[in-house]
PDB file of C-alpha atoms in Angstrom:
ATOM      1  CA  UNK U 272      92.850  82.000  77.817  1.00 84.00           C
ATOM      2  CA  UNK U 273      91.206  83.513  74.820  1.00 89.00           C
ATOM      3  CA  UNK U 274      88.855  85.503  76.718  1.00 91.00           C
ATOM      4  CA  UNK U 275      91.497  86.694  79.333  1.00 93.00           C
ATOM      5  CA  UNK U 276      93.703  88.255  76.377  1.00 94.00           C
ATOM      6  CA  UNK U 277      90.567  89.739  74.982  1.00 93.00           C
ATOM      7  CA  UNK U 278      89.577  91.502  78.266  1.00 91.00           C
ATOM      8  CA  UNK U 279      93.142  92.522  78.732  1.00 89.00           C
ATOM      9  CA  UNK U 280      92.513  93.962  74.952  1.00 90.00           C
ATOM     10  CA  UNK U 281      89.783  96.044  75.809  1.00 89.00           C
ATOM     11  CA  UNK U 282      91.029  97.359  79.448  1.00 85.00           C
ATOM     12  CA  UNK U 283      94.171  98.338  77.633  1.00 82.00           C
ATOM     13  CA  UNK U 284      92.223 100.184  75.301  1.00 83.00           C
ATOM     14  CA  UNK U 285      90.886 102.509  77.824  1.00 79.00           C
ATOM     15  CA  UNK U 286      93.399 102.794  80.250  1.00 76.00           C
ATOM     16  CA  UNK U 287      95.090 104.133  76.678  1.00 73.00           C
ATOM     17  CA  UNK U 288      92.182 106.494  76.025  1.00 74.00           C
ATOM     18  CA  UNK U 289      91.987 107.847  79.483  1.00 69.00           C
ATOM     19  CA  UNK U 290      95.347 106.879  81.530  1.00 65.00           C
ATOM     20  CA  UNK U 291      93.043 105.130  84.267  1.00 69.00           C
ATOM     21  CA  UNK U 292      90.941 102.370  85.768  1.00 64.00           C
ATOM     22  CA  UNK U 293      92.599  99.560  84.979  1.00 72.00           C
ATOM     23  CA  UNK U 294      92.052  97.911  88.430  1.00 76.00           C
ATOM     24  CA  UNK U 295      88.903  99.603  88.733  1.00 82.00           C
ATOM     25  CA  UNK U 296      87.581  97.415  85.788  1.00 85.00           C
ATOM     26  CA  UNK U 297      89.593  94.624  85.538  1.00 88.00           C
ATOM     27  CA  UNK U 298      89.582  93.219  89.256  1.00 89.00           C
ATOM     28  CA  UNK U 299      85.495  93.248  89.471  1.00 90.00           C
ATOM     29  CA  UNK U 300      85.549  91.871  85.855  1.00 90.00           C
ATOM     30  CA  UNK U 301      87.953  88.511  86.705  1.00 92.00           C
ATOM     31  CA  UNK U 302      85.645  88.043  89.919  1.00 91.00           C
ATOM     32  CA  UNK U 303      81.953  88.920  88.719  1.00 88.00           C
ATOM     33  CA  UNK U 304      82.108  87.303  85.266  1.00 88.00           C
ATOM     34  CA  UNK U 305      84.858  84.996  85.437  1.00 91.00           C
ATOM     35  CA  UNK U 306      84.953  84.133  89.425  1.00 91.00           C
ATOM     36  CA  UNK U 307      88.426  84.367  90.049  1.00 93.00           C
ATOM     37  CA  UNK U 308      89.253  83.889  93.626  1.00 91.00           C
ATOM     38  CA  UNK U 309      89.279  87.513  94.917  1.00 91.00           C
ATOM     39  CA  UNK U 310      92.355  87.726  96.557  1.00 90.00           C
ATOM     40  CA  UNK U 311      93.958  86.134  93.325  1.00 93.00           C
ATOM     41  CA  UNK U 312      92.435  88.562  91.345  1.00 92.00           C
ATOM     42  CA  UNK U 313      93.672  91.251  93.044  1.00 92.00           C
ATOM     43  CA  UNK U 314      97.493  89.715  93.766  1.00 93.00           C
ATOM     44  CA  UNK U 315      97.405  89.124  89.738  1.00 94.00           C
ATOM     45  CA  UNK U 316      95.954  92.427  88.710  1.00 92.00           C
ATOM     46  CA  UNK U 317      98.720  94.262  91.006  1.00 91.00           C
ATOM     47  CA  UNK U 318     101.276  92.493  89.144  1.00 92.00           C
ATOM     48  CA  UNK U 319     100.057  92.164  86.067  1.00 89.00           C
ATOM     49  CA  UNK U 320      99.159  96.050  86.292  1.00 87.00           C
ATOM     50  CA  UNK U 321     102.825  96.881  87.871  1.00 87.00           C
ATOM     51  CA  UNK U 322     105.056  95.554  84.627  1.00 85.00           C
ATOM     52  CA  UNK U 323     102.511  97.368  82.417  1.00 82.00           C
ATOM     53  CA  UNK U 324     102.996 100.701  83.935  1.00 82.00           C
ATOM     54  CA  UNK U 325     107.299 100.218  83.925  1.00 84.00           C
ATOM     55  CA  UNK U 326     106.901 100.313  80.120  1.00 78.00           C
ATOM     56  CA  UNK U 327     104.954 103.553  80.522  1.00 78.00           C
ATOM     57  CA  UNK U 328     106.778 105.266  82.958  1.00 83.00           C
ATOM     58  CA  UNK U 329     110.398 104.610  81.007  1.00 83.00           C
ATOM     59  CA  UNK U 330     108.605 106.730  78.210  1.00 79.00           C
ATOM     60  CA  UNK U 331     107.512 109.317  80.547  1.00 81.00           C
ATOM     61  CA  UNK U 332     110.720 109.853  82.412  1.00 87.00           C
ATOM     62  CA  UNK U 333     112.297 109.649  78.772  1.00 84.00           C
ATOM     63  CA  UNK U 334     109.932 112.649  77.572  1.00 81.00           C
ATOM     64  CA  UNK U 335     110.872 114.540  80.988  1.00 86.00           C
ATOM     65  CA  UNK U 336     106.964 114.375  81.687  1.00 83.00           C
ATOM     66  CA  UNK U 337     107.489 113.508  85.540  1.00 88.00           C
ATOM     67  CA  UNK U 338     107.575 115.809  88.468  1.00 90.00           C
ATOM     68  CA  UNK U 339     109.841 113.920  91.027  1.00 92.00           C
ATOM     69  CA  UNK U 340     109.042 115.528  93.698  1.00 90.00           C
ATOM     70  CA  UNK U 341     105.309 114.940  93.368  1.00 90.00           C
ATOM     71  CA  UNK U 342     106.080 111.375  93.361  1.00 93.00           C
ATOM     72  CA  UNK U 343     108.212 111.135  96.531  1.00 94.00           C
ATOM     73  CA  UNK U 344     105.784 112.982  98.326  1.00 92.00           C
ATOM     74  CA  UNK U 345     103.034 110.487  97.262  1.00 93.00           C
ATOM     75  CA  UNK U 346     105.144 107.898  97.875  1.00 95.00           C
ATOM     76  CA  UNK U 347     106.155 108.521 101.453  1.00 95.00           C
ATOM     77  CA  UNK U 348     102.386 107.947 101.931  1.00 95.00           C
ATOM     78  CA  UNK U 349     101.565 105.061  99.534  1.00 94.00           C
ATOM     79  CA  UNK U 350     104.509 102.650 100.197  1.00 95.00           C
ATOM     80  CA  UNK U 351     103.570 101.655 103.938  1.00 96.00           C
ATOM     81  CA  UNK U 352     100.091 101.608 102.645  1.00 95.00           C
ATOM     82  CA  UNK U 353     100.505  99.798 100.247  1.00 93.00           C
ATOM     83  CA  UNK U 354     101.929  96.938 102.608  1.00 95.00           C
ATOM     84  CA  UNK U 355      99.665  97.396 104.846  1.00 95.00           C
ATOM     85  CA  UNK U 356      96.955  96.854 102.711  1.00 92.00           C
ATOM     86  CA  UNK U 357      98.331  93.689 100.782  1.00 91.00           C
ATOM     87  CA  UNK U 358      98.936  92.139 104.314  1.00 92.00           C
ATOM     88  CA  UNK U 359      95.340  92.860 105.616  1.00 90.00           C
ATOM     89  CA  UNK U 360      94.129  90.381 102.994  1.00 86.00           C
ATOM     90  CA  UNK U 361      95.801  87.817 104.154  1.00 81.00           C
ATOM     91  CA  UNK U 362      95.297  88.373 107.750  1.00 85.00           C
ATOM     92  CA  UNK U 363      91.333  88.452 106.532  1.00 83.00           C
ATOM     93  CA  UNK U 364      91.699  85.082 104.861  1.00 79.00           C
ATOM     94  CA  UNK U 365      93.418  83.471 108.098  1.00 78.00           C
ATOM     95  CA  UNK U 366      91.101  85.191 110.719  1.00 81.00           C
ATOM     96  CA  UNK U 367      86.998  84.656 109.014  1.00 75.00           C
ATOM     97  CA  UNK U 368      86.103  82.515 106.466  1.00 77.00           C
ATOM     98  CA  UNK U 369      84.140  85.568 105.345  1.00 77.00           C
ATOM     99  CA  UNK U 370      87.350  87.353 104.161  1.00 79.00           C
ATOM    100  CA  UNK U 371      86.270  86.684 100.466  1.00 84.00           C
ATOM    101  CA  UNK U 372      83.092  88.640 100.603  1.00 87.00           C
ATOM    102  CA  UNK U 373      84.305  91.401 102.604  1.00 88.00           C
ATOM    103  CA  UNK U 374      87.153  91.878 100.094  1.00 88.00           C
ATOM    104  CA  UNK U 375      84.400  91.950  97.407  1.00 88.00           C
ATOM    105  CA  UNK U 376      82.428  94.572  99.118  1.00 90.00           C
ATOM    106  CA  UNK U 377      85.795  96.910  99.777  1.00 89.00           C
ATOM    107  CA  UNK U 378      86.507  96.181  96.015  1.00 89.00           C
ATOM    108  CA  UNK U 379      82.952  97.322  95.349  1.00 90.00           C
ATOM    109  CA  UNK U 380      82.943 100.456  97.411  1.00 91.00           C
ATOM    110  CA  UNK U 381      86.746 101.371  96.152  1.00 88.00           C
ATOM    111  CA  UNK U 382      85.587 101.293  92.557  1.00 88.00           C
ATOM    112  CA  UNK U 383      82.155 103.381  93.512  1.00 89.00           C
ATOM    113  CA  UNK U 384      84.716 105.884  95.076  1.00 85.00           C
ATOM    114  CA  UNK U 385      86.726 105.922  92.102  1.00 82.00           C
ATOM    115  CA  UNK U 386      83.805 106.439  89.999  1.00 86.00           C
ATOM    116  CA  UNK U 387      82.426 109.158  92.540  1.00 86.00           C
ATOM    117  CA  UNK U 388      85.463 111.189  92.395  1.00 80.00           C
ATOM    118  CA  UNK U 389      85.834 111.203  88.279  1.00 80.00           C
ATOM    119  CA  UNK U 390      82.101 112.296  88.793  1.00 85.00           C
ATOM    120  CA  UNK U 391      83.033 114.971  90.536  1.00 80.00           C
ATOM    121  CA  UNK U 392      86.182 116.264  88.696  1.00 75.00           C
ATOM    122  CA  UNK U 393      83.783 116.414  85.689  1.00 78.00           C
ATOM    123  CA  UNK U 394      81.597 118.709  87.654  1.00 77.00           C
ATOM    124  CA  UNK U 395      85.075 120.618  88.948  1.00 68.00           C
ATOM    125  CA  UNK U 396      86.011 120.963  84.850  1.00 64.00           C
ATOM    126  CA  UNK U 397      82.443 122.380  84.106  1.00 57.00           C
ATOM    127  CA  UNK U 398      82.159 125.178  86.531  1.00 56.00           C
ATOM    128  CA  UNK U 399      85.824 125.810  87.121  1.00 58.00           C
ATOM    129  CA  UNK U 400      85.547 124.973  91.074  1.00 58.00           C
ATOM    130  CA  UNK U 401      89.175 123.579  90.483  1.00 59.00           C
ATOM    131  CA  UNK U 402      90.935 127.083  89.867  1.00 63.00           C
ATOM    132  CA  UNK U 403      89.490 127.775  93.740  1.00 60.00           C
ATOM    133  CA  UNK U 404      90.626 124.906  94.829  1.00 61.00           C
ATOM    134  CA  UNK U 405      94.490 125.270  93.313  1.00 58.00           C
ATOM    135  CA  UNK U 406      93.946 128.707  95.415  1.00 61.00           C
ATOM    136  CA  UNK U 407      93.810 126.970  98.622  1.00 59.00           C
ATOM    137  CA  UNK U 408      96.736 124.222  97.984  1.00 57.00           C
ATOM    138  CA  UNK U 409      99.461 126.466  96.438  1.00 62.00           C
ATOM    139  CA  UNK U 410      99.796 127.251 100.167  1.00 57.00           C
ATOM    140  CA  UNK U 411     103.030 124.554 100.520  1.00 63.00           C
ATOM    141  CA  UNK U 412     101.940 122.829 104.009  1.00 66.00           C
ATOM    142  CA  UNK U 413      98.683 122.386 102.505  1.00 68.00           C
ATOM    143  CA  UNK U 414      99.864 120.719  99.349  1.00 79.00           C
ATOM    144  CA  UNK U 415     102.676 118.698 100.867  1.00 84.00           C
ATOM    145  CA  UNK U 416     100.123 117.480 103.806  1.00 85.00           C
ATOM    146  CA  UNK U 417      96.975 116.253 101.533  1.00 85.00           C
ATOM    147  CA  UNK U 418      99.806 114.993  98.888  1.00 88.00           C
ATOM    148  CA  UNK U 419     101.507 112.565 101.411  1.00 92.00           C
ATOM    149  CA  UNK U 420      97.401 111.582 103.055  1.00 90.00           C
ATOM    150  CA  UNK U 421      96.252 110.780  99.577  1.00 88.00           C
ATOM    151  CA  UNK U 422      99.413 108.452  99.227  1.00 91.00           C
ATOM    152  CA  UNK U 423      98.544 106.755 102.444  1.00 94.00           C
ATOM    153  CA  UNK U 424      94.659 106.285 101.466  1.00 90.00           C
ATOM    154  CA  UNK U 425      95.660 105.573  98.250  1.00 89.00           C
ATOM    155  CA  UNK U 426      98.515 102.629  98.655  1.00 92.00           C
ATOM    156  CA  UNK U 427      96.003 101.154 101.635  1.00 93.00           C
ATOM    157  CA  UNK U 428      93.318 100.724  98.724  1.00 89.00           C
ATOM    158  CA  UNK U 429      95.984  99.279  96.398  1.00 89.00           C
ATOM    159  CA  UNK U 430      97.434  97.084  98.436  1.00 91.00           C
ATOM    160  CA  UNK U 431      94.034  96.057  99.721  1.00 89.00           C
ATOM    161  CA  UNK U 432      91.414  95.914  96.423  1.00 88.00           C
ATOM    162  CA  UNK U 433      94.176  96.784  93.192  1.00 85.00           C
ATOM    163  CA  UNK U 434      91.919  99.886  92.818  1.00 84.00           C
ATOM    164  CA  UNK U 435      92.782 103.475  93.323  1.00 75.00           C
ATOM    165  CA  UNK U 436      96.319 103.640  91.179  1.00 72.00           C
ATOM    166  CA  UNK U 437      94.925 105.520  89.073  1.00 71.00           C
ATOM    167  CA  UNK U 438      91.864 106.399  88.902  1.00 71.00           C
ATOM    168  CA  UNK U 439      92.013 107.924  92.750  1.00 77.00           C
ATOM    169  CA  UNK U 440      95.321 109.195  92.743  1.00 79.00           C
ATOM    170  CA  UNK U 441      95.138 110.740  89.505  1.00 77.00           C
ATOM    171  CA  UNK U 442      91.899 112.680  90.019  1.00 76.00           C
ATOM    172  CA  UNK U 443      93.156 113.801  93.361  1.00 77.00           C
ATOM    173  CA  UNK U 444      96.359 115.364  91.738  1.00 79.00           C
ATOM    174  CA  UNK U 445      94.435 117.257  89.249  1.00 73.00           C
ATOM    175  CA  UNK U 446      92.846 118.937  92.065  1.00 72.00           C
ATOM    176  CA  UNK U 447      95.632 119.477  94.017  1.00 76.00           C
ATOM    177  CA  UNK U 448      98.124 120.361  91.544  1.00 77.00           C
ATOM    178  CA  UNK U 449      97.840 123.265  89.012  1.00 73.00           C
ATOM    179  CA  UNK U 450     100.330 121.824  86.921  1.00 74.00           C
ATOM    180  CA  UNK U 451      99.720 120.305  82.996  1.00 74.00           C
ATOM    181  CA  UNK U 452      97.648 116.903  83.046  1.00 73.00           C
ATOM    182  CA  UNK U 453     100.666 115.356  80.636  1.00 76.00           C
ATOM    183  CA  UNK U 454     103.021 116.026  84.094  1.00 83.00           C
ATOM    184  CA  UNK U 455     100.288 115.049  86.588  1.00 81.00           C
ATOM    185  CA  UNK U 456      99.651 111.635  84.227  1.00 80.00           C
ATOM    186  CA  UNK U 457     103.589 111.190  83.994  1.00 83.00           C
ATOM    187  CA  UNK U 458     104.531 111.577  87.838  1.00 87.00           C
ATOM    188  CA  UNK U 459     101.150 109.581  88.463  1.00 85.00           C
ATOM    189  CA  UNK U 460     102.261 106.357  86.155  1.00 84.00           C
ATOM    190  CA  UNK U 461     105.721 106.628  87.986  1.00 88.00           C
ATOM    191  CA  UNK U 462     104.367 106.587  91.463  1.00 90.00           C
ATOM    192  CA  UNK U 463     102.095 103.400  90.508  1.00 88.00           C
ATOM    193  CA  UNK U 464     105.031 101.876  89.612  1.00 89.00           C
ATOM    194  CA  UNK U 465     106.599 102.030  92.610  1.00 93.00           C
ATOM    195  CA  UNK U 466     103.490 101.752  94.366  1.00 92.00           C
ATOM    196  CA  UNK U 467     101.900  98.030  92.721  1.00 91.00           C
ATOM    197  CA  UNK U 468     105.820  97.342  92.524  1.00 94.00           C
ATOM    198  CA  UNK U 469     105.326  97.347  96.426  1.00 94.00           C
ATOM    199  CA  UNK U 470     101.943  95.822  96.467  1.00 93.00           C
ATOM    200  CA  UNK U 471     102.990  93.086  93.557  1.00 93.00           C
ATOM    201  CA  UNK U 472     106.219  91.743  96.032  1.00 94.00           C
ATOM    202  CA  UNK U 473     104.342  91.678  99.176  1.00 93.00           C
ATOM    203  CA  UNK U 474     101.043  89.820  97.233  1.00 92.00           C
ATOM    204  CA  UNK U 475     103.657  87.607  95.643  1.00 93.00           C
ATOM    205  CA  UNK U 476     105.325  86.263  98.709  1.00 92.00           C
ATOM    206  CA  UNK U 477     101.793  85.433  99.621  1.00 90.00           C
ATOM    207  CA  UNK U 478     100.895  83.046  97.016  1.00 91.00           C
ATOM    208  CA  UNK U 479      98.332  85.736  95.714  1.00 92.00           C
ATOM    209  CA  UNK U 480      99.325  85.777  91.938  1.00 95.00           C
ATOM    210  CA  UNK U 481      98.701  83.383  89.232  1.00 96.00           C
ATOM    211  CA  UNK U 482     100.958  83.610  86.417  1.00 95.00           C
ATOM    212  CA  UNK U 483      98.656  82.154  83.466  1.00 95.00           C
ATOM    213  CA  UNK U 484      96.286  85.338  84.540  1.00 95.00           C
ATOM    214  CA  UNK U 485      98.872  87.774  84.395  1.00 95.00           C
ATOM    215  CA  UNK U 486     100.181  86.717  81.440  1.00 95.00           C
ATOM    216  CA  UNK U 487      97.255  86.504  79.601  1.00 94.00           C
ATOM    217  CA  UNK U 488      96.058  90.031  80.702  1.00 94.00           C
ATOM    218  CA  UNK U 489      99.526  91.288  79.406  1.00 92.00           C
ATOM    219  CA  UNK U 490      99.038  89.368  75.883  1.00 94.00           C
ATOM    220  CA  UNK U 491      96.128  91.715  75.064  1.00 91.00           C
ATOM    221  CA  UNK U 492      96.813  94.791  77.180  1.00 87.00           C
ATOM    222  CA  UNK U 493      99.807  95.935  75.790  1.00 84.00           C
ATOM    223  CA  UNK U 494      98.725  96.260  72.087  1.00 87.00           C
ATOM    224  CA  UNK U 495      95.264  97.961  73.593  1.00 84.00           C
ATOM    225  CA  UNK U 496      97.253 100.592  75.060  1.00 80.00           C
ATOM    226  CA  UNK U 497      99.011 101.164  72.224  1.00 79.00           C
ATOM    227  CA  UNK U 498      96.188 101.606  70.154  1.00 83.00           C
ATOM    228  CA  UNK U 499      94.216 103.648  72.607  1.00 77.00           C
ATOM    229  CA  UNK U 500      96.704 106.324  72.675  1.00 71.00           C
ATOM    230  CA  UNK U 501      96.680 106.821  69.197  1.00 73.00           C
ATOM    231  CA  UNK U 502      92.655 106.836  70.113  1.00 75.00           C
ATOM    232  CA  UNK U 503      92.250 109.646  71.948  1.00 65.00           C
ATOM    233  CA  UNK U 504      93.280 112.599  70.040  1.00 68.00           C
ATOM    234  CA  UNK U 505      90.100 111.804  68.352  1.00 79.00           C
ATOM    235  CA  UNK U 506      87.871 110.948  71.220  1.00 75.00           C
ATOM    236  CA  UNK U 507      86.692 114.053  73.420  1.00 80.00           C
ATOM    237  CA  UNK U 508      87.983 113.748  76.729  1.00 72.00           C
ATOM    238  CA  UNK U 509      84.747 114.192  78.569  1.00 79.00           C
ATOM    239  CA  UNK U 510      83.311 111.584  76.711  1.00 82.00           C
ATOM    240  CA  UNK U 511      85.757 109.315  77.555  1.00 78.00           C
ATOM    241  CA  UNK U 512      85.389 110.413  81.526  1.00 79.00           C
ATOM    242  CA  UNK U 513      81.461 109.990  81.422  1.00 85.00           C
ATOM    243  CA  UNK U 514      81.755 106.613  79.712  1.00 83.00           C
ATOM    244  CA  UNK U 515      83.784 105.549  82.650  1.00 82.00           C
ATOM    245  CA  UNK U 516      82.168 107.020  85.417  1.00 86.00           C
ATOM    246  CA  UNK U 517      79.069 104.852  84.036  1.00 89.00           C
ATOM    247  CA  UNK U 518      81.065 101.739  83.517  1.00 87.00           C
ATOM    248  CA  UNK U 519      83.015 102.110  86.906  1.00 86.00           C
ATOM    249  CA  UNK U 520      79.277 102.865  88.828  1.00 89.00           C
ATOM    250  CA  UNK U 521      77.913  99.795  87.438  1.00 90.00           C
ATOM    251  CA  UNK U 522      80.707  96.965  88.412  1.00 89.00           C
ATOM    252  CA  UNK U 523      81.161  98.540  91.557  1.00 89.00           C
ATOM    253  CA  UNK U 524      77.225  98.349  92.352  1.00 91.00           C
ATOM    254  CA  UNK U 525      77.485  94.736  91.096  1.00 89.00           C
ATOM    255  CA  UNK U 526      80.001  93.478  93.595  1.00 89.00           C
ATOM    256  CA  UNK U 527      78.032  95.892  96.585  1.00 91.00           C
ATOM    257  CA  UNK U 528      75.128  94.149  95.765  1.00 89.00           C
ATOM    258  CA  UNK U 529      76.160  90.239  95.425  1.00 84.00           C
ATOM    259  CA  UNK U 530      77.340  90.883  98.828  1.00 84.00           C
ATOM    260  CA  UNK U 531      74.184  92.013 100.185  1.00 86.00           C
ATOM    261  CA  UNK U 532      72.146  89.714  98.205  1.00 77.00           C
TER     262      UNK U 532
END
């Protein structure tokens, strides 16, 4: 239990820092170095992941740091994904006794996705490719289109691997939307919410979630978070992004690789 609380410490600590990854990182963690059941790790992580984010998005709607509309729009996307995605893994599990491995290879390739993406916005931040891009999408049908197809993509991931709540969604937005990251991180904490709120029932009903896991990762998570927001005002930002491009490259390579080999 010790080391559960401690990994939900330091997870917590950088979802503070940077407002994403936590299934990125903790999923691959609980099944590479601790070889949780897959599907349990990613029924527990969605729950687990779910109650952490009300506490944040009660302070965000409280600080009027949430664009509703933004998070309907994802949402009409997300929410069928989201159960479509939690029921494929069970479907998996009854159909192939192979289910477990091919859930640890879409884990992988979700998290090298996630870390491909945060790659990239770095490169959008550096040579200001973004203010072309906010060009193109403040054309309404545009927006409203790739907003509600992000949600879809998005949610399917969730619901499938834990992985995408934030660290997909989030970079996506920043592209999309030329709005102030505080809004975009508000509006995307409420939407993954509702989202792993989704995901969290359907894995529940399923018999995907043990308790002693979630609870522990909420023992140490909570004061991490805490103390990584206080972190970051002295940590550069694109430090922060680079550190977890590297980290998110390496346990996704890790799980595309076990499967292979």
């Amino acid at each position: 239990m010790l080391t559960i609380i401690v990994i939900g410490f330091v997870i917590g600590l950088l979802i503070g820092m940077t407002s994403m990854g936590g299934g990125a990182m903790m999923t691959p963690i609980l099944i590479t170095f601790l070889h949780y059941d897959p599907v349990i790790a990613v029924g527990s992580d969605i729950v687990y992941a779910a109650i952490t984010k009300i506490v944040g998005s009660a302070v965000h709607i409280k600080q009027k740091t949430v664009d509703m509309k933004l998070v309907q729009r994802l949402a009409y996307g997300s929410v069928p994904g989201a159960i479509v995605g939690a029921l494929l893994t069970d479907y998996l599990r009854d159909i192939t006794p192979l289910a477990n491995d091919y859930l640890k290879l879409a884990i992988g390739l979700a998290i090298s996705c996630s870390a491909l993406l945060l790659f990239i916005s770095i490169i959008f931040d550096v040579r200001g490719i973004k203010q072309w891009l906010h060009a193109f999408f403040r054309v309404e049908r545009h927006q409203i289109g790739f907003t509600i197809v992000t949600g879809a993509f998005g949610g399917f991931l969730v619901g499938l691997t834990s992985v995408g709540a934030g660290s997909i969604m989030l970079v996506l937005m920043l592209v999309i939307y030329n709005t102030s990251t505080r809004k975009l991180i508000g509006s995307d904490i409420v939407h993954a919410t509702i989202l792993l709120l989704t995901a969290g029932i359907v894995h529940l009903f399923s018999g995907n979630v043990d308790w002693g896991l979630t609870g522990g990762l909420l023992i140490g998570s909570v004061p991490g978070v805490l103390l990584g927001s206080r972190f970051v005002q002295w940590v550069p930002r694109l430090l922060l992004k680079i550190v977890l491009v590297i980290i998110l490259f390496f346990l996704g390579s890790q799980l595309i690789y076990r499967f292979f080999f």
